[in-house]
Amino acid sequence: MPTITVLPHPELAPAGAVFDAPQNMSICDALLLNKIDMEHACGQVGACSTCHVVVVQGFDTLNALGDNEEDMLDQAWGLQPQSRLSCQARVSGADLTVELPRYTLNHAKE
C-alpha cells in the first residue's frame, strides 16, 4: 500500500502526517480519512479549487490531469507546476509527498 507524507501545515497538519492509502483512492479522501480536514467545497466533484495540493514527490505516478481539473486549477491560490486537485488525483502504487497550500480560494464563501 502506498504511503502519503503530508508536509507540515500550520492549521491542518502542524506536525505533518504519514499514512498509507489504498490504490485508486483520491488524495482528498485519504487526507480526510486520516483526520486532515482538507477543504472540499464542491463535494469533491472537481468544480472548485479548495482541495488544491502540491505533489512534491510522486506527481508523475498520478492519473492524468483532465481538462476540467486543469481549468479549475487556474483558480487555485499558489498554483505550482505540480499542483493537483486532491479530489481528482488518484493514488497509484507509488509513495507520495504532498504540500497543503497555506490558503484556499473558496468563491462560495468570499
CSV table of N, CA and C in Angstrom, one decimal:
chain,number,residue,atom,x,y,z
A,1,MET,N,0.9,-1.2,0.0
A,1,MET,CA,0.0,0.0,0.0
A,1,MET,C,0.9,1.2,0.0
A,2,PRO,N,0.6,2.2,-0.9
A,2,PRO,CA,1.5,3.4,-0.9
A,2,PRO,C,1.3,4.3,0.3
A,3,THR,N,2.4,5.0,0.6
A,3,THR,CA,2.4,5.9,1.8
A,3,THR,C,2.3,7.3,1.3
A,4,ILE,N,1.5,8.1,2.0
A,4,ILE,CA,1.4,9.5,1.7
A,4,ILE,C,2.0,10.3,2.9
A,5,THR,N,3.0,11.1,2.5
A,5,THR,CA,3.6,12.0,3.5
A,5,THR,C,3.1,13.4,3.3
A,6,VAL,N,2.5,14.0,4.3
A,6,VAL,CA,2.0,15.4,4.3
A,6,VAL,C,2.9,16.3,5.0
A,7,LEU,N,3.4,17.3,4.3
A,7,LEU,CA,4.4,18.2,4.9
A,7,LEU,C,3.6,19.1,5.9
A,8,PRO,N,4.3,19.6,6.9
A,8,PRO,CA,3.6,20.4,8.0
A,8,PRO,C,2.9,21.6,7.4
A,9,HIS,N,1.7,21.8,7.9
A,9,HIS,CA,0.8,22.9,7.6
A,9,HIS,C,0.4,23.5,8.9
A,10,PRO,N,0.5,24.8,9.0
A,10,PRO,CA,0.2,25.4,10.4
A,10,PRO,C,-1.2,25.1,11.0
A,11,GLU,N,-2.2,24.9,10.2
A,11,GLU,CA,-3.5,24.7,10.7
A,11,GLU,C,-4.0,23.3,10.5
A,12,LEU,N,-3.8,22.7,9.3
A,12,LEU,CA,-4.4,21.4,9.0
A,12,LEU,C,-3.6,20.2,9.5
A,13,ALA,N,-2.2,20.4,9.5
A,13,ALA,CA,-1.3,19.3,10.0
A,13,ALA,C,-0.1,19.9,10.5
A,14,PRO,N,-0.1,20.5,11.7
A,14,PRO,CA,1.0,21.2,12.3
A,14,PRO,C,2.3,20.4,12.4
A,15,ALA,N,2.2,19.1,12.6
A,15,ALA,CA,3.3,18.2,12.7
A,15,ALA,C,3.6,17.4,11.4
A,16,GLY,N,2.8,17.7,10.4
A,16,GLY,CA,2.8,16.8,9.2
A,16,GLY,C,2.1,15.5,9.5
A,17,ALA,N,2.1,14.6,8.6
A,17,ALA,CA,1.5,13.3,8.8
A,17,ALA,C,2.1,12.3,7.8
A,18,VAL,N,2.0,11.1,8.1
A,18,VAL,CA,2.4,9.9,7.3
A,18,VAL,C,1.4,8.8,7.5
A,19,PHE,N,0.8,8.4,6.4
A,19,PHE,CA,-0.2,7.3,6.5
A,19,PHE,C,-0.2,6.5,5.1
A,20,ASP,N,-0.8,5.3,5.2
A,20,ASP,CA,-0.9,4.5,4.0
A,20,ASP,C,-2.3,4.8,3.4
A,21,ALA,N,-2.4,4.7,2.1
A,21,ALA,CA,-3.7,4.9,1.4
A,21,ALA,C,-3.8,3.8,0.3
A,22,PRO,N,-5.0,3.3,0.1
A,22,PRO,CA,-5.2,2.3,-0.9
A,22,PRO,C,-5.1,2.9,-2.3
A,23,GLN,N,-4.6,2.0,-3.2
A,23,GLN,CA,-4.6,2.5,-4.6
A,23,GLN,C,-5.9,2.9,-5.1
A,24,ASN,N,-5.9,3.9,-6.0
A,24,ASN,CA,-7.1,4.4,-6.6
A,24,ASN,C,-8.0,5.3,-5.7
A,25,MET,N,-7.6,5.5,-4.5
A,25,MET,CA,-8.3,6.4,-3.6
A,25,MET,C,-7.9,7.8,-4.0
A,26,SER,N,-8.8,8.8,-3.9
A,26,SER,CA,-8.3,10.2,-4.2
A,26,SER,C,-7.5,10.6,-3.0
A,27,ILE,N,-6.6,11.6,-3.3
A,27,ILE,CA,-5.8,12.1,-2.2
A,27,ILE,C,-6.6,12.8,-1.2
A,28,CYS,N,-7.7,13.5,-1.6
A,28,CYS,CA,-8.6,14.2,-0.7
A,28,CYS,C,-9.2,13.2,0.3
A,29,ASP,N,-9.8,12.1,-0.3
A,29,ASP,CA,-10.4,11.1,0.6
A,29,ASP,C,-9.3,10.5,1.6
A,30,ALA,N,-8.1,10.3,1.2
A,30,ALA,CA,-7.1,9.8,2.0
A,30,ALA,C,-6.8,10.8,3.1
A,31,LEU,N,-6.7,12.1,2.8
A,31,LEU,CA,-6.5,13.1,3.8
A,31,LEU,C,-7.6,13.2,4.8
A,32,LEU,N,-8.8,13.2,4.3
A,32,LEU,CA,-10.0,13.2,5.2
A,32,LEU,C,-10.1,12.0,6.1
A,33,LEU,N,-9.8,10.8,5.6
A,33,LEU,CA,-9.8,9.6,6.3
A,33,LEU,C,-8.8,9.6,7.5
A,34,ASN,N,-7.7,10.4,7.3
A,34,ASN,CA,-6.7,10.5,8.3
A,34,ASN,C,-6.7,11.7,9.1
A,35,LYS,N,-7.9,12.3,9.2
A,35,LYS,CA,-8.2,13.4,10.1
A,35,LYS,C,-7.5,14.7,9.7
A,36,ILE,N,-7.2,14.9,8.4
A,36,ILE,CA,-6.7,16.1,7.9
A,36,ILE,C,-7.8,16.8,7.2
A,37,ASP,N,-8.4,17.8,7.8
A,37,ASP,CA,-9.7,18.4,7.4
A,37,ASP,C,-9.5,19.3,6.1
A,38,MET,N,-9.2,18.7,5.0
A,38,MET,CA,-9.0,19.4,3.7
A,38,MET,C,-10.3,20.0,3.3
A,39,GLU,N,-10.3,21.2,2.9
A,39,GLU,CA,-11.5,21.9,2.4
A,39,GLU,C,-11.8,21.3,1.0
A,40,HIS,N,-13.1,21.0,0.8
A,40,HIS,CA,-13.6,20.5,-0.5
A,40,HIS,C,-15.0,21.0,-0.7
A,41,ALA,N,-15.1,22.3,-1.0
A,41,ALA,CA,-16.4,23.0,-1.0
A,41,ALA,C,-17.4,22.4,-2.0
A,42,CYS,N,-16.9,21.8,-3.1
A,42,CYS,CA,-17.8,21.4,-4.2
A,42,CYS,C,-18.3,19.9,-3.9
A,43,GLY,N,-17.8,19.3,-2.8
A,43,GLY,CA,-18.2,17.9,-2.6
A,43,GLY,C,-17.4,17.0,-3.4
A,44,GLN,N,-16.2,17.4,-3.8
A,44,GLN,CA,-15.2,16.5,-4.5
A,44,GLN,C,-15.7,16.2,-5.9
A,45,VAL,N,-16.3,17.1,-6.6
A,45,VAL,CA,-16.7,16.8,-8.0
A,45,VAL,C,-15.8,17.6,-9.0
A,46,GLY,N,-14.7,18.2,-8.5
A,46,GLY,CA,-13.8,19.0,-9.4
A,46,GLY,C,-14.4,20.3,-9.9
A,47,ALA,N,-15.3,20.9,-9.1
A,47,ALA,CA,-15.9,22.1,-9.6
A,47,ALA,C,-15.4,23.3,-8.8
A,48,CYS,N,-14.4,23.2,-8.0
A,48,CYS,CA,-13.8,24.3,-7.3
A,48,CYS,C,-12.3,24.0,-7.2
A,49,SER,N,-11.6,24.9,-6.5
A,49,SER,CA,-10.1,24.6,-6.3
A,49,SER,C,-9.7,24.6,-4.8
A,50,THR,N,-10.7,24.4,-3.9
A,50,THR,CA,-10.4,24.4,-2.5
A,50,THR,C,-9.6,23.2,-2.0
A,51,CYS,N,-9.5,22.1,-2.7
A,51,CYS,CA,-8.8,21.0,-2.3
A,51,CYS,C,-7.4,20.9,-3.0
A,52,HIS,N,-6.9,22.0,-3.5
A,52,HIS,CA,-5.7,22.1,-4.2
A,52,HIS,C,-4.5,21.6,-3.3
A,53,VAL,N,-3.7,20.8,-3.9
A,53,VAL,CA,-2.4,20.4,-3.2
A,53,VAL,C,-1.3,20.4,-4.2
A,54,VAL,N,-0.1,20.5,-3.7
A,54,VAL,CA,1.1,20.4,-4.5
A,54,VAL,C,1.8,19.1,-4.2
A,55,VAL,N,2.0,18.3,-5.2
A,55,VAL,CA,2.5,16.9,-5.1
A,55,VAL,C,4.0,17.1,-5.3
A,56,VAL,N,4.7,17.1,-4.2
A,56,VAL,CA,6.2,17.3,-4.1
A,56,VAL,C,6.9,16.1,-4.7
A,57,GLN,N,6.4,14.9,-4.3
A,57,GLN,CA,7.0,13.6,-4.8
A,57,GLN,C,5.9,12.7,-5.3
A,58,GLY,N,6.1,12.1,-6.4
A,58,GLY,CA,5.2,11.1,-7.0
A,58,GLY,C,4.2,11.7,-8.0
A,59,PHE,N,4.4,13.0,-8.3
A,59,PHE,CA,3.4,13.6,-9.3
A,59,PHE,C,3.2,12.8,-10.5
A,60,ASP,N,4.3,12.3,-11.1
A,60,ASP,CA,4.2,11.6,-12.4
A,60,ASP,C,3.5,10.2,-12.3
A,61,THR,N,3.3,9.8,-11.1
A,61,THR,CA,2.6,8.5,-10.9
A,61,THR,C,1.1,8.6,-10.8
A,62,LEU,N,0.6,9.8,-10.7
A,62,LEU,CA,-0.9,10.0,-10.6
A,62,LEU,C,-1.6,9.9,-11.9
A,63,ASN,N,-2.9,9.7,-11.8
A,63,ASN,CA,-3.7,9.6,-13.1
A,63,ASN,C,-3.5,10.9,-13.8
A,64,ALA,N,-3.9,10.9,-15.1
A,64,ALA,CA,-3.7,12.1,-16.0
A,64,ALA,C,-4.6,13.2,-15.5
A,65,LEU,N,-4.2,14.4,-15.7
A,65,LEU,CA,-4.9,15.6,-15.4
A,65,LEU,C,-6.0,15.8,-16.5
A,66,GLY,N,-7.2,15.9,-16.1
A,66,GLY,CA,-8.3,16.1,-17.1
A,66,GLY,C,-8.5,17.6,-17.4
A,67,ASP,N,-9.2,17.9,-18.5
A,67,ASP,CA,-9.4,19.3,-18.9
A,67,ASP,C,-10.1,20.1,-17.8
A,68,ASN,N,-11.1,19.5,-17.2
A,68,ASN,CA,-11.9,20.2,-16.2
A,68,ASN,C,-11.0,20.6,-15.0
A,69,GLU,N,-10.2,19.6,-14.6
A,69,GLU,CA,-9.3,19.8,-13.5
A,69,GLU,C,-8.3,20.9,-13.8
A,70,GLU,N,-7.8,20.9,-15.0
A,70,GLU,CA,-6.8,21.9,-15.4
A,70,GLU,C,-7.4,23.3,-15.4
A,71,ASP,N,-8.7,23.4,-15.9
A,71,ASP,CA,-9.4,24.7,-15.8
A,71,ASP,C,-9.6,25.2,-14.4
A,72,MET,N,-10.0,24.3,-13.5
A,72,MET,CA,-10.2,24.7,-12.1
A,72,MET,C,-8.9,25.0,-11.4
A,73,LEU,N,-7.8,24.4,-11.7
A,73,LEU,CA,-6.5,24.7,-11.1
A,73,LEU,C,-6.1,26.1,-11.4
A,74,ASP,N,-6.5,26.7,-12.5
A,74,ASP,CA,-6.2,28.1,-12.8
A,74,ASP,C,-6.7,29.0,-11.8
A,75,GLN,N,-7.7,28.6,-11.0
A,75,GLN,CA,-8.3,29.4,-9.9
A,75,GLN,C,-7.6,29.2,-8.6
A,76,ALA,N,-6.7,28.3,-8.5
A,76,ALA,CA,-6.2,27.9,-7.2
A,76,ALA,C,-5.1,28.9,-6.7
A,77,TRP,N,-5.1,29.2,-5.4
A,77,TRP,CA,-4.1,30.0,-4.8
A,77,TRP,C,-2.8,29.3,-4.8
A,78,GLY,N,-1.7,30.0,-5.2
A,78,GLY,CA,-0.4,29.4,-5.1
A,78,GLY,C,-0.1,28.2,-6.1
A,79,LEU,N,-0.7,28.3,-7.2
A,79,LEU,CA,-0.5,27.3,-8.3
A,79,LEU,C,0.9,27.0,-8.6
A,80,GLN,N,1.3,25.7,-8.6
A,80,GLN,CA,2.7,25.3,-8.9
A,80,GLN,C,2.6,24.3,-10.1
A,81,PRO,N,3.7,24.0,-10.8
A,81,PRO,CA,3.7,23.0,-11.9
A,81,PRO,C,3.2,21.7,-11.4
A,82,GLN,N,3.4,21.3,-10.1
A,82,GLN,CA,3.0,20.0,-9.7
A,82,GLN,C,1.7,20.1,-8.8
A,83,SER,N,0.9,21.1,-9.1
A,83,SER,CA,-0.4,21.2,-8.4
A,83,SER,C,-1.4,20.2,-9.0
A,84,ARG,N,-2.3,19.8,-8.1
A,84,ARG,CA,-3.4,18.9,-8.5
A,84,ARG,C,-4.6,19.2,-7.6
A,85,LEU,N,-5.8,19.0,-8.0
A,85,LEU,CA,-7.0,19.0,-7.2
A,85,LEU,C,-7.0,17.6,-6.5
A,86,SER,N,-6.9,17.6,-5.1
A,86,SER,CA,-6.8,16.4,-4.4
A,86,SER,C,-8.0,15.4,-4.6
A,87,CYS,N,-9.1,16.0,-5.0
A,87,CYS,CA,-10.3,15.2,-5.2
A,87,CYS,C,-10.2,14.4,-6.5
A,88,GLN,N,-9.4,14.9,-7.4
A,88,GLN,CA,-9.3,14.3,-8.8
A,88,GLN,C,-8.1,13.4,-8.9
A,89,ALA,N,-7.0,13.7,-8.1
A,89,ALA,CA,-5.8,12.9,-8.2
A,89,ALA,C,-5.9,11.6,-7.4
A,90,ARG,N,-5.7,10.5,-8.1
A,90,ARG,CA,-5.8,9.2,-7.5
A,90,ARG,C,-4.5,8.6,-7.2
A,91,VAL,N,-4.4,8.0,-6.1
A,91,VAL,CA,-3.2,7.3,-5.6
A,91,VAL,C,-2.9,6.1,-6.5
A,92,SER,N,-1.6,6.0,-6.9
A,92,SER,CA,-1.2,4.8,-7.7
A,92,SER,C,-0.5,3.9,-6.7
A,93,GLY,N,0.5,3.1,-7.2
A,93,GLY,CA,1.2,2.2,-6.4
A,93,GLY,C,2.4,2.9,-5.7
A,94,ALA,N,2.7,4.1,-6.1
A,94,ALA,CA,3.9,4.8,-5.6
A,94,ALA,C,3.6,5.7,-4.4
A,95,ASP,N,4.6,5.9,-3.6
A,95,ASP,CA,4.5,6.8,-2.4
A,95,ASP,C,4.4,8.2,-2.9
A,96,LEU,N,3.7,9.1,-2.1
A,96,LEU,CA,3.5,10.5,-2.4
A,96,LEU,C,3.9,11.4,-1.3
A,97,THR,N,4.4,12.5,-1.6
A,97,THR,CA,4.6,13.6,-0.6
A,97,THR,C,3.8,14.8,-1.1
A,98,VAL,N,2.9,15.3,-0.3
A,98,VAL,CA,2.1,16.4,-0.7
A,98,VAL,C,2.3,17.6,0.3
A,99,GLU,N,2.1,18.8,-0.3
A,99,GLU,CA,2.1,20.0,0.5
A,99,GLU,C,0.7,20.6,0.4
A,100,LEU,N,0.2,21.0,1.5
A,100,LEU,CA,-1.1,21.7,1.5
A,100,LEU,C,-0.9,23.2,1.5
A,101,PRO,N,-1.4,23.9,0.5
A,101,PRO,CA,-1.2,25.3,0.4
A,101,PRO,C,-1.7,26.1,1.6
A,102,ARG,N,-1.1,27.1,1.9
A,102,ARG,CA,-1.4,27.9,3.1
A,102,ARG,C,-2.8,28.5,3.0
A,103,TYR,N,-3.3,28.8,1.8
A,103,TYR,CA,-4.6,29.4,1.7
A,103,TYR,C,-5.4,28.7,0.6
A,104,THR,N,-6.7,28.8,0.6
A,104,THR,CA,-7.6,28.4,-0.5
A,104,THR,C,-8.4,29.5,-0.9
A,105,LEU,N,-8.9,29.4,-2.1
A,105,LEU,CA,-9.9,30.4,-2.7
A,105,LEU,C,-11.2,29.7,-2.8
A,106,ASN,N,-12.1,30.1,-1.8
A,106,ASN,CA,-13.5,29.5,-1.8
A,106,ASN,C,-14.4,30.6,-2.3
A,107,HIS,N,-14.8,30.6,-3.5
A,107,HIS,CA,-15.6,31.6,-4.1
A,107,HIS,C,-17.0,31.6,-3.5
A,108,ALA,N,-17.4,30.5,-2.9
A,108,ALA,CA,-18.8,30.4,-2.3
A,108,ALA,C,-18.8,31.2,-1.0
A,109,LYS,N,-17.6,31.3,-0.3
A,109,LYS,CA,-17.5,32.0,1.0
A,109,LYS,C,-17.1,33.4,0.8
A,110,GLU,N,-16.3,33.7,-0.2
A,110,GLU,CA,-15.7,35.0,-0.4
A,110,GLU,C,-16.5,36.0,-1.2
